[in-house]
Coordinates of C-alpha atoms in Angstrom, one line a residue:
Chain A
M1 CA 0.0 0.0 0.0
M2 CA 1.0 3.5 -0.8
A3 CA 2.4 5.7 2.0
S4 CA 0.9 9.2 2.4
P5 CA 1.8 11.5 0.7
P6 CA 2.2 9.2 -2.3
G7 CA 5.4 9.8 -4.2
G8 CA 8.5 8.0 -5.3
R9 CA 8.3 5.5 -8.1
G10 CA 9.8 8.1 -10.3
S11 CA 6.4 9.7 -10.7
N12 CA 5.8 13.4 -10.9
M13 CA 3.4 13.6 -8.0
T14 CA 3.2 16.9 -6.3
E15 CA 4.4 17.0 -2.7
K16 CA 1.7 19.3 -1.4
A17 CA -1.9 18.1 -1.7
F18 CA -4.4 20.1 -3.8
Q19 CA -6.5 20.7 -0.6
D20 CA -3.5 22.2 1.1
F21 CA -3.6 25.1 -1.3
Y22 CA -7.2 26.0 -0.4
P23 CA -7.4 29.2 1.5
D24 CA -8.2 28.9 5.2
D25 CA -11.8 29.9 5.0
L26 CA -12.4 27.2 2.4
S27 CA -10.6 24.5 4.3
Y28 CA -13.4 23.3 6.6
C29 CA -15.0 20.8 4.2
Y30 CA -15.9 17.6 6.1
G31 CA -14.5 15.5 3.3
C32 CA -11.3 17.3 2.6
G33 CA -10.8 20.4 4.7
R34 CA -7.4 20.4 6.5
L35 CA -9.0 22.5 9.3
N36 CA -12.1 20.3 9.9
E37 CA -10.9 18.2 12.9
D38 CA -13.9 15.8 12.7
G39 CA -13.6 15.4 9.0
L40 CA -11.9 13.0 6.6
Q41 CA -9.1 15.4 5.5
L42 CA -8.7 13.7 2.1
K43 CA -5.5 14.7 0.3
S44 CA -5.2 14.5 -3.5
Y45 CA -2.1 14.6 -5.7
W46 CA -1.1 14.5 -9.3
D47 CA 0.3 11.3 -10.5
G48 CA 1.2 12.0 -14.1
D49 CA -2.1 12.8 -15.9
E50 CA -4.1 11.1 -13.2
T51 CA -4.8 12.2 -9.6
V52 CA -4.6 10.0 -6.6
A53 CA -5.7 10.1 -3.0
V54 CA -5.4 7.4 -0.4
F55 CA -7.8 7.1 2.6
H56 CA -7.9 4.7 5.5
P57 CA -11.6 4.3 6.6
R58 CA -12.3 4.3 10.3
P59 CA -13.8 1.2 11.8
S60 CA -17.1 3.1 12.1
H61 CA -17.3 3.7 8.4
M62 CA -19.1 0.4 8.1
A63 CA -22.1 -0.6 5.9
I64 CA -22.5 -4.1 7.2
P65 CA -19.7 -5.8 9.1
G66 CA -16.6 -6.2 6.9
Y67 CA -17.6 -3.6 4.3
V68 CA -17.3 0.2 3.8
Y69 CA -20.5 2.1 3.6
G70 CA -21.5 3.7 0.3
G71 CA -21.8 7.2 1.6
L72 CA -18.1 7.3 2.4
I73 CA -17.2 6.1 -1.1
A74 CA -19.4 8.8 -2.6
S75 CA -17.7 11.4 -0.4
L76 CA -14.2 10.3 -1.5
I77 CA -15.2 10.6 -5.1
D78 CA -16.9 13.9 -4.5
C79 CA -14.0 15.6 -2.7
H80 CA -11.3 14.0 -4.9
G81 CA -13.3 15.1 -7.9
T82 CA -13.6 18.7 -6.9
G83 CA -9.9 18.8 -5.9
T84 CA -9.0 17.3 -9.2
A85 CA -11.1 19.8 -11.0
A86 CA -9.4 22.7 -9.3
A87 CA -5.9 21.3 -9.9
A88 CA -6.8 20.7 -13.6
A89 CA -8.0 24.2 -14.0
Y90 CA -4.7 25.6 -12.7
R91 CA -2.7 23.2 -14.9
E92 CA -4.9 24.1 -17.9
A93 CA -4.2 27.8 -17.2
G94 CA -0.5 27.1 -16.8
R95 CA -0.6 28.4 -13.3
E96 CA 0.6 27.1 -9.9
M97 CA -2.0 26.3 -7.3
D98 CA -0.8 29.0 -5.0
T99 CA -1.5 31.8 -7.5
E100 CA -4.5 34.2 -7.6
P101 CA -7.3 34.2 -8.5
A102 CA -8.1 31.0 -6.8
F103 CA -10.0 28.2 -8.6
R104 CA -12.5 26.4 -6.4
F105 CA -15.1 24.0 -7.5
V106 CA -18.3 22.6 -6.2
T107 CA -20.2 19.5 -7.3
A108 CA -23.1 19.9 -9.7
S109 CA -23.7 16.2 -10.0
L110 CA -22.3 12.9 -8.7
Q111 CA -22.7 9.4 -10.0
V112 CA -21.3 6.3 -8.3
D113 CA -21.5 2.7 -9.5
Y114 CA -20.8 0.2 -6.7
L115 CA -19.2 -2.6 -8.6
R116 CA -18.4 -4.9 -5.7
P117 CA -18.5 -4.6 -1.9
T118 CA -15.6 -2.5 -0.6
P119 CA -13.7 -4.3 2.1
L120 CA -13.4 -2.4 5.4
G121 CA -9.8 -2.5 6.7
P122 CA -7.4 -1.9 3.7
V123 CA -6.4 1.6 2.6
L124 CA -8.5 2.8 -0.3
E125 CA -7.0 4.4 -3.3
V126 CA -9.0 6.9 -5.2
R127 CA -7.9 7.7 -8.8
G128 CA -9.2 10.6 -10.8
R129 CA -9.0 11.4 -14.5
V130 CA -10.1 14.6 -16.2
E131 CA -12.7 13.7 -18.9
E132 CA -13.5 17.2 -20.0
I133 CA -12.3 20.7 -19.0
G134 CA -14.1 23.9 -19.8
Q135 CA -13.9 27.4 -18.5
R136 CA -16.3 26.9 -15.6
K137 CA -17.0 23.2 -15.7
V138 CA -14.8 20.1 -15.3
I139 CA -15.9 16.5 -15.6
V140 CA -13.8 14.0 -13.6
S141 CA -14.1 10.2 -13.5
A142 CA -12.8 8.3 -10.6
T143 CA -12.3 4.8 -9.2
V144 CA -12.0 3.6 -5.7
S145 CA -9.9 0.5 -5.2
A146 CA -9.0 -1.7 -2.3
E147 CA -6.0 -4.0 -2.6
G148 CA -5.7 -3.4 -6.3
E149 CA -9.3 -4.2 -7.1
V150 CA -11.7 -1.5 -8.3
C151 CA -14.7 -1.5 -6.0
A152 CA -16.5 1.6 -7.2
R153 CA -16.5 3.8 -10.3
G154 CA -17.8 7.4 -10.3
R155 CA -18.0 10.6 -12.2
I156 CA -18.6 14.1 -11.1
V157 CA -19.5 17.3 -12.8
A158 CA -17.7 20.1 -11.0
V159 CA -18.5 23.8 -11.6
Q160 CA -16.6 26.8 -10.4
M161 CA -18.0 28.0 -7.0
P162 CA -20.5 30.8 -7.5
E163 CA -19.3 34.1 -6.1
H164 CA -22.2 34.4 -3.7
M165 CA -21.1 31.2 -1.9
M166 CA -17.8 32.7 -0.9
P167 CA -17.5 33.0 2.9
Chain B
M1 CA -40.0 21.7 10.9
M2 CA -41.1 18.2 11.4
A3 CA -40.5 16.4 14.8
S4 CA -38.9 13.0 14.8
P5 CA -40.5 10.5 14.3
P6 CA -42.7 12.4 11.8
G7 CA -46.4 11.7 12.2
G8 CA -49.6 13.4 12.7
R9 CA -51.1 15.5 9.9
G10 CA -53.6 12.5 9.5
S11 CA -50.9 10.7 7.6
N12 CA -50.3 6.9 7.8
M13 CA -46.7 7.2 8.7
T14 CA -45.4 4.2 10.6
E15 CA -44.1 4.8 14.1
K16 CA -41.1 2.6 14.0
A17 CA -38.4 3.5 11.5
F18 CA -37.5 1.0 8.7
Q19 CA -34.0 0.8 10.1
D20 CA -35.3 -0.2 13.5
F21 CA -36.4 -3.5 11.9
Y22 CA -32.9 -4.4 10.7
P23 CA -31.5 -7.3 12.6
D24 CA -28.7 -6.3 15.1
D25 CA -25.8 -7.6 13.0
L26 CA -27.0 -5.4 10.1
S27 CA -27.5 -2.3 12.3
Y28 CA -24.0 -0.9 12.2
C29 CA -24.2 1.1 9.0
Y30 CA -22.5 4.5 9.5
G31 CA -25.4 6.1 7.7
C32 CA -28.4 4.5 9.3
G33 CA -27.4 1.8 11.8
R34 CA -29.0 2.3 15.1
L35 CA -26.0 0.6 16.8
N36 CA -23.3 2.7 15.2
E37 CA -22.6 5.3 17.9
D38 CA -20.4 7.5 15.6
G39 CA -22.9 7.3 12.7
L40 CA -25.7 9.4 11.4
Q41 CA -28.5 7.0 12.6
L42 CA -30.9 8.0 9.8
K43 CA -34.5 7.0 10.4
S44 CA -36.9 6.5 7.5
Y45 CA -40.7 6.2 7.6
W46 CA -43.7 5.8 5.3
D47 CA -45.7 8.9 4.6
G48 CA -48.5 7.6 2.3
D49 CA -46.8 6.3 -0.8
E50 CA -43.7 8.3 -0.2
T51 CA -41.0 7.8 2.5
V52 CA -39.5 10.5 4.6
A53 CA -36.5 11.0 6.9
V54 CA -35.4 14.1 8.7
F55 CA -31.8 14.7 9.6
H56 CA -30.1 17.5 11.5
P57 CA -26.5 17.9 10.1
R58 CA -23.7 18.5 12.7
P59 CA -21.8 21.7 12.5
S60 CA -18.8 19.7 11.2
H61 CA -20.9 18.5 8.1
M62 CA -19.8 21.6 6.3
A63 CA -18.7 22.1 2.7
I64 CA -17.8 25.7 2.9
P65 CA -19.0 27.9 5.8
G66 CA -22.8 28.0 5.8
Y67 CA -23.4 25.0 3.5
V68 CA -23.7 21.2 3.9
Y69 CA -21.1 19.0 2.2
G70 CA -22.1 16.9 -0.7
G71 CA -21.0 13.6 0.7
L72 CA -23.5 13.9 3.5
I73 CA -26.3 14.5 1.1
A74 CA -25.2 11.5 -0.9
S75 CA -25.2 9.4 2.2
L76 CA -28.7 10.5 3.2
I77 CA -30.0 9.6 -0.3
D78 CA -28.1 6.3 -0.2
C79 CA -29.4 5.1 3.2
H80 CA -32.9 6.5 2.8
G81 CA -33.0 4.8 -0.6
T82 CA -31.9 1.3 0.6
G83 CA -34.3 1.6 3.6
T84 CA -37.1 2.6 1.2
A85 CA -36.3 -0.3 -1.0
A86 CA -36.5 -2.7 1.9
A87 CA -39.8 -1.3 3.1
A88 CA -41.3 -1.3 -0.4
A89 CA -40.3 -4.9 -0.9
Y90 CA -42.2 -5.9 2.3
R91 CA -45.2 -3.8 1.3
E92 CA -45.2 -5.4 -2.2
A93 CA -45.1 -8.8 -0.6
G94 CA -47.9 -7.9 1.7
R95 CA -45.7 -8.6 4.7
E96 CA -44.8 -6.7 7.9
M97 CA -41.2 -5.6 8.3
D98 CA -40.6 -7.8 11.3
T99 CA -41.4 -11.0 9.4
E100 CA -38.9 -13.5 7.9
P101 CA -37.1 -13.9 5.6
A102 CA -35.6 -10.4 5.9
F103 CA -35.4 -8.1 2.9
R104 CA -32.1 -6.1 3.0
F105 CA -30.8 -4.0 0.1
V106 CA -27.5 -2.6 -0.9
T107 CA -26.7 0.1 -3.4
A108 CA -25.7 -0.8 -6.9
S109 CA -25.6 2.8 -8.1
L110 CA -26.3 6.3 -6.8
Q111 CA -26.9 9.5 -8.7
V112 CA -27.1 13.0 -7.0
D113 CA -27.8 16.3 -8.7
Y114 CA -27.0 19.2 -6.5
L115 CA -29.5 21.8 -7.5
R116 CA -28.6 24.6 -5.1
P117 CA -26.3 24.9 -2.1
T118 CA -27.8 23.2 1.0
P119 CA -27.8 25.6 4.0
L120 CA -26.1 24.2 7.1
G121 CA -28.3 24.8 10.1
P122 CA -31.8 23.8 9.3
V123 CA -33.1 20.2 9.6
L124 CA -33.0 18.4 6.2
E125 CA -36.0 16.4 4.9
V126 CA -35.3 13.5 2.7
R127 CA -38.2 12.2 0.6
G128 CA -38.2 9.0 -1.3
R129 CA -40.4 7.5 -4.0
V130 CA -40.3 4.0 -5.4
E131 CA -39.9 4.3 -9.2
E132 CA -39.6 0.7 -10.0
I133 CA -39.9 -2.5 -8.0
G134 CA -38.7 -5.9 -9.1
Q135 CA -37.9 -9.2 -7.3
R136 CA -34.3 -8.3 -6.6
K137 CA -34.0 -4.7 -7.6
V138 CA -35.8 -1.5 -6.5
I139 CA -35.2 2.0 -8.0
V140 CA -35.9 4.9 -5.6
S141 CA -35.8 8.6 -6.4
A142 CA -35.3 11.1 -3.6
T143 CA -35.1 14.7 -2.8
V144 CA -33.3 16.5 0.0
S145 CA -34.9 19.8 1.1
A146 CA -34.1 22.5 3.6
E147 CA -36.8 24.9 4.8
G148 CA -39.2 23.7 2.1
E149 CA -36.8 24.1 -0.8
V150 CA -35.4 21.1 -2.7
C151 CA -31.6 21.4 -2.7
A152 CA -30.7 18.0 -4.2
R153 CA -32.3 15.3 -6.2
G154 CA -31.1 11.8 -6.4
R155 CA -31.8 8.2 -7.5
I156 CA -30.5 4.9 -6.3
V157 CA -30.7 1.4 -7.8
A158 CA -30.9 -0.9 -4.8
V159 CA -30.4 -4.7 -5.1
Q160 CA -31.0 -7.3 -2.5
M161 CA -27.9 -8.0 -0.5
P162 CA -26.0 -11.0 -1.8
E163 CA -26.0 -14.0 0.5
H164 CA -22.2 -14.0 0.8
M165 CA -22.2 -10.5 2.3
M166 CA -24.3 -11.6 5.3
P167 CA -22.3 -11.3 8.5

């Protein structure tokens, strides 16, 4: 299993997670905010043209004994997807993630197919791929795997956060 | 806002939640298991031909300040959907939920459209409707509303839990 942050293997993974570039007041998301102490604090990175995050579910993240509950998998795809969308928007613009104006995306729609029960115990690997990138909309597909087996496949449509949502 | 359990208004809501009929060893789901102390403990009820659940998000269930994170909304639709699927299967069979053999459903796929930002603070109401019911598969559509406004719309395909997943 991959250590966190993932790196090595001669890949060009970034060392700082996408979410670590979010400004403080946008860093309280339950799924991926580094300042949400109760949350999942998901961290996403580039791995070549794909993005990757690893997450170790808590014992309470159970569906039925032995398996991860579907809502967690949806959350991982959601937050990894919006993070990927932001990172892709910067990459597309040829800009570093610490430059202004900030790109920040929210989810317009989320689709998850649960292909097989996800075992509870192993670290999960979430992989994202940018399917389509526009000025305000990015479509990201993702997989969630355990021990090398894809357990769920998803897709999100991410849109730039409307100005009126800014804290 | 509706009290929990919802009732009154001359409706035919059941008094015991669907999830309260799940056997103990299937009652640890993070989203809806009554025995998962860290979980959301969602409770779903009939309200005529629809099903309803109310949920009060925790302050930490934030996306950005003031709004609920999408993963929670996906979880509510997921667990309300599988609960609705089970209740509908019993109703279709003309059986009470405390009779054997037990119907228990898992999610094959989940779709959520986030129509508007969901405010963090108010109680959320999740409403389900059975779109299609077969022997092993039930399709449920759902809405999540805050203060009478629909914030998200979803749909799950629920399938009967495979025997090999039984604890």
